[in-house]
Each structure stands twice: as C-alpha cells, then as structure tokens.
Amino acid sequence: MILAALMLSVAMTPAPVGAVRTLPELPPQVVFSPAPAPTSVQAAAWALYSVDGDQFLWEDDADQQRAMASVTKVMTALLVAENSEPDTPVAISANASNTPIGYVGQPRVLQGDAWTVEELLSNLLVQSGNDAAVALAEHISGTLADFVTLMNERAAELGMAETSFA
C-alpha cells in the first residue's frame, strides 16, 4: 500500500521547468475494412455511412425514392437557424393556425399568439408541429411558396440532387 502511494506520488509530481516529458505512444489509427453486413435490418431501404472513412459501409435500396418524412422538418429547422434568432417573436397567422396538426393533444399555435422562434422550433422538432412549421416558414420567407423555393435552393447547395420540396 505504501509502495503504491509512493509510486502515485512520484507519477503526479510535476516535471522540473525545462525538463522534457515523453508522452505515451498514440493508439494506432482506425482502419476501415469490409465487414459482413448486419444479419437483419427491418427497413425497406437503409444505409450506414462512415463520416470518418467517407464511405458507405452497408446499404440496401439506398437510392430508392422514398417519402421525405422528417427531412422536411430538418430542412425547415436548418433554414430557420440560418435566418433568424431564437428569441425573435413570431406572430401566428390565420394560415398557420388553420394548418392541421399531427395528433390529438399536440400543442397548437393560434392566430394572434406570439411565440418565439425557439418555442416554434421546439414544437416543430419535438412535436412535429405542422402549424409551427408554417409559422416559421412565413416568418422566414413571407409565404409558404417562397419558403419552398428557399428549401429547394438550399437542398441544391447541399448536394441533395434527388431531393425536391413542394
């Protein structure tokens, strides 16, 4: 016990000024090599991409055209984050207020209410609030049509060549 404490004490003692302290050897770099595909994936189309290796590791029907689902929500949030501040108030229009919600019990935005961008983003991303998406789109672009144009332009900038918002 005393020996362990003495070794710990020596290891924690700072090096004298001007002394060179050697660092432990770095671990080897991770090398990506082909691996067997997962035994079972319960999805109609899927892909697993390695950002570090800049390559697809596995995929099945990854290029198949599919409904966009949350890609629309994420693109809306991206454009809002790029073009507005979180504490900016947003007046809710009749158009946003009349947009159908996704499910019973979901928070609604009502005409004349003032929500902040942050509150609407939370409603959009957590609750999938369609009405919040419309309010944010109108806040950024004035109209839904102009916002859709902005979405398609940004998708093209991001290299999303097979993506089209309507």
Tab-separated table of C-alpha atoms in Angstrom:
chain	number	residue	atom	x	y	z
A	1	MET	CA	0.000	0.000	0.000
A	2	ILE	CA	2.835	2.392	0.909
A	3	LEU	CA	4.689	1.483	-2.308
A	4	ALA	CA	1.581	2.199	-4.413
A	5	ALA	CA	1.127	5.587	-2.715
A	6	LEU	CA	4.790	6.424	-3.270
A	7	MET	CA	4.536	5.485	-6.981
A	8	LEU	CA	1.391	7.581	-7.354
A	9	SER	CA	3.112	10.497	-5.624
A	10	VAL	CA	6.101	10.282	-7.977
A	11	ALA	CA	3.853	9.979	-11.051
A	12	MET	CA	1.897	13.092	-10.059
A	13	THR	CA	4.978	15.204	-9.309
A	14	PRO	CA	5.317	17.937	-11.930
A	15	ALA	CA	8.401	17.826	-14.149
A	16	PRO	CA	11.092	20.396	-13.387
A	17	VAL	CA	10.985	23.554	-15.517
A	18	GLY	CA	12.715	22.945	-18.848
A	19	ALA	CA	12.547	19.152	-18.493
A	20	VAL	CA	11.249	17.179	-21.443
A	21	ARG	CA	8.479	14.775	-20.585
A	22	THR	CA	7.780	11.966	-23.035
A	23	LEU	CA	4.205	11.246	-23.943
A	24	PRO	CA	2.801	7.769	-24.255
A	25	GLU	CA	2.607	6.386	-27.778
A	26	LEU	CA	-0.605	7.270	-29.636
A	27	PRO	CA	-3.013	4.443	-30.375
A	28	PRO	CA	-2.969	3.109	-33.939
A	29	GLN	CA	-5.236	4.763	-36.494
A	30	VAL	CA	-8.555	3.035	-37.094
A	31	VAL	CA	-8.589	1.344	-40.490
A	32	PHE	CA	-11.931	0.577	-42.089
A	33	SER	CA	-12.137	-2.777	-43.801
A	34	PRO	CA	-15.058	-4.636	-45.283
A	35	ALA	CA	-17.133	-6.365	-42.690
A	36	PRO	CA	-20.096	-8.646	-43.048
A	37	ALA	CA	-23.445	-6.898	-43.442
A	38	PRO	CA	-25.781	-6.954	-40.446
A	39	THR	CA	-27.783	-10.151	-40.314
A	40	SER	CA	-31.147	-8.405	-40.364
A	41	VAL	CA	-32.373	-4.848	-40.795
A	42	GLN	CA	-36.113	-4.268	-40.652
A	43	ALA	CA	-36.353	-1.368	-43.116
A	44	ALA	CA	-37.444	-1.044	-46.733
A	45	ALA	CA	-34.346	0.990	-47.560
A	46	TRP	CA	-31.336	1.906	-45.427
A	47	ALA	CA	-27.693	2.941	-45.463
A	48	LEU	CA	-24.880	3.125	-42.924
A	49	TYR	CA	-22.274	5.763	-43.752
A	50	SER	CA	-18.938	6.326	-42.021
A	51	VAL	CA	-18.089	10.005	-41.751
A	52	ASP	CA	-14.534	9.143	-40.646
A	53	GLY	CA	-13.998	6.748	-43.539
A	54	ASP	CA	-16.015	8.869	-46.007
A	55	GLN	CA	-17.713	5.776	-47.348
A	56	PHE	CA	-20.888	3.730	-47.163
A	57	LEU	CA	-20.334	0.650	-45.042
A	58	TRP	CA	-23.586	-1.115	-45.899
A	59	GLU	CA	-26.789	-0.276	-47.734
A	60	ASP	CA	-29.917	-1.807	-49.158
A	61	ASP	CA	-32.006	0.110	-51.728
A	62	ALA	CA	-30.380	3.338	-50.529
A	63	ASP	CA	-31.104	5.084	-53.845
A	64	GLN	CA	-34.771	4.116	-53.878
A	65	GLN	CA	-37.030	7.189	-53.881
A	66	ARG	CA	-38.995	7.364	-50.648
A	67	ALA	CA	-41.295	9.788	-48.867
A	68	MET	CA	-39.238	12.502	-47.196
A	69	ALA	CA	-40.754	12.303	-43.724
A	70	SER	CA	-38.589	14.248	-41.268
A	71	VAL	CA	-36.209	15.582	-43.940
A	72	THR	CA	-38.743	18.380	-44.473
A	73	LYS	CA	-38.769	19.138	-40.760
A	74	VAL	CA	-34.966	19.164	-40.561
A	75	MET	CA	-34.626	21.417	-43.636
A	76	THR	CA	-37.174	23.812	-42.125
A	77	ALA	CA	-35.197	23.931	-38.864
A	78	LEU	CA	-31.912	24.434	-40.737
A	79	LEU	CA	-33.240	27.405	-42.700
A	80	VAL	CA	-34.766	28.946	-39.591
A	81	ALA	CA	-31.497	28.538	-37.656
A	82	GLU	CA	-29.596	30.157	-40.530
A	83	ASN	CA	-32.012	33.055	-40.963
A	84	SER	CA	-33.413	34.006	-37.555
A	85	GLU	CA	-32.504	34.399	-33.895
A	86	PRO	CA	-34.022	32.110	-31.209
A	87	ASP	CA	-35.574	34.928	-29.160
A	88	THR	CA	-37.278	36.622	-32.139
A	89	PRO	CA	-41.057	36.822	-31.643
A	90	VAL	CA	-43.260	35.366	-34.383
A	91	ALA	CA	-46.887	36.444	-34.811
A	92	ILE	CA	-49.059	33.453	-35.709
A	93	SER	CA	-51.068	33.921	-38.907
A	94	ALA	CA	-54.506	32.527	-39.714
A	95	ASN	CA	-52.818	30.246	-42.250
A	96	ALA	CA	-50.525	28.721	-39.613
A	97	SER	CA	-53.350	28.482	-37.078
A	98	ASN	CA	-55.568	26.639	-39.579
A	99	THR	CA	-52.886	24.085	-40.510
A	100	PRO	CA	-53.903	20.590	-39.396
A	101	ILE	CA	-51.910	19.171	-36.511
A	102	GLY	CA	-50.390	15.696	-36.483
A	103	TYR	CA	-52.151	14.147	-33.494
A	104	VAL	CA	-54.605	14.822	-30.661
A	105	GLY	CA	-53.022	16.581	-27.702
A	106	GLN	CA	-50.315	18.273	-29.750
A	107	PRO	CA	-49.748	21.920	-28.798
A	108	ARG	CA	-51.427	24.277	-31.260
A	109	VAL	CA	-50.398	27.694	-32.436
A	110	LEU	CA	-53.355	30.060	-32.546
A	111	GLN	CA	-53.852	33.134	-34.691
A	112	GLY	CA	-52.710	36.273	-32.929
A	113	ASP	CA	-50.455	34.439	-30.478
A	114	ALA	CA	-46.791	35.400	-30.307
A	115	TRP	CA	-44.281	32.570	-29.994
A	116	THR	CA	-40.516	32.880	-30.100
A	117	VAL	CA	-38.546	31.181	-32.861
A	118	GLU	CA	-37.073	28.869	-30.215
A	119	GLU	CA	-40.532	27.830	-28.975
A	120	LEU	CA	-41.738	27.179	-32.516
A	121	LEU	CA	-38.591	25.192	-33.336
A	122	SER	CA	-39.172	23.069	-30.248
A	123	ASN	CA	-42.781	22.493	-31.308
A	124	LEU	CA	-41.600	21.612	-34.833
A	125	LEU	CA	-38.782	19.262	-33.838
A	126	VAL	CA	-40.255	17.574	-30.764
A	127	GLN	CA	-43.965	17.552	-31.554
A	128	SER	CA	-43.687	17.549	-35.393
A	129	GLY	CA	-45.935	20.600	-35.344
A	130	ASN	CA	-47.139	21.296	-38.876
A	131	ASP	CA	-48.664	24.568	-37.732
A	132	ALA	CA	-45.349	25.616	-36.170
A	133	ALA	CA	-43.596	24.766	-39.463
A	134	VAL	CA	-45.972	27.047	-41.375
A	135	ALA	CA	-45.489	29.869	-38.850
A	136	LEU	CA	-41.698	29.546	-39.155
A	137	ALA	CA	-41.822	29.373	-42.960
A	138	GLU	CA	-43.910	32.544	-43.107
A	139	HIS	CA	-41.580	34.215	-40.621
A	140	ILE	CA	-38.522	33.479	-42.785
A	141	SER	CA	-39.912	33.959	-46.295
A	142	GLY	CA	-43.285	35.664	-46.025
A	143	THR	CA	-45.161	32.903	-47.871
A	144	LEU	CA	-45.057	29.121	-47.999
A	145	ALA	CA	-44.321	29.229	-51.739
A	146	ASP	CA	-41.272	31.423	-51.194
A	147	PHE	CA	-40.085	29.184	-48.362
A	148	VAL	CA	-40.386	26.070	-50.548
A	149	THR	CA	-38.226	27.840	-53.147
A	150	LEU	CA	-35.670	28.573	-50.426
A	151	MET	CA	-35.770	24.910	-49.307
A	152	ASN	CA	-35.066	23.662	-52.839
A	153	GLU	CA	-32.230	26.159	-53.308
A	154	ARG	CA	-30.618	25.079	-50.023
A	155	ALA	CA	-31.060	21.400	-50.891
A	156	ALA	CA	-29.208	22.005	-54.177
A	157	GLU	CA	-26.398	23.818	-52.305
A	158	LEU	CA	-26.081	20.784	-50.003
A	159	GLY	CA	-25.796	18.409	-52.962
A	160	MET	CA	-29.219	16.855	-52.416
A	161	ALA	CA	-29.653	16.357	-56.168
A	162	GLU	CA	-32.548	13.891	-55.916
A	163	THR	CA	-34.490	15.919	-53.322
A	164	SER	CA	-37.412	18.186	-54.185
A	165	PHE	CA	-39.664	20.027	-51.759
A	166	ALA	CA	-43.204	21.047	-52.775
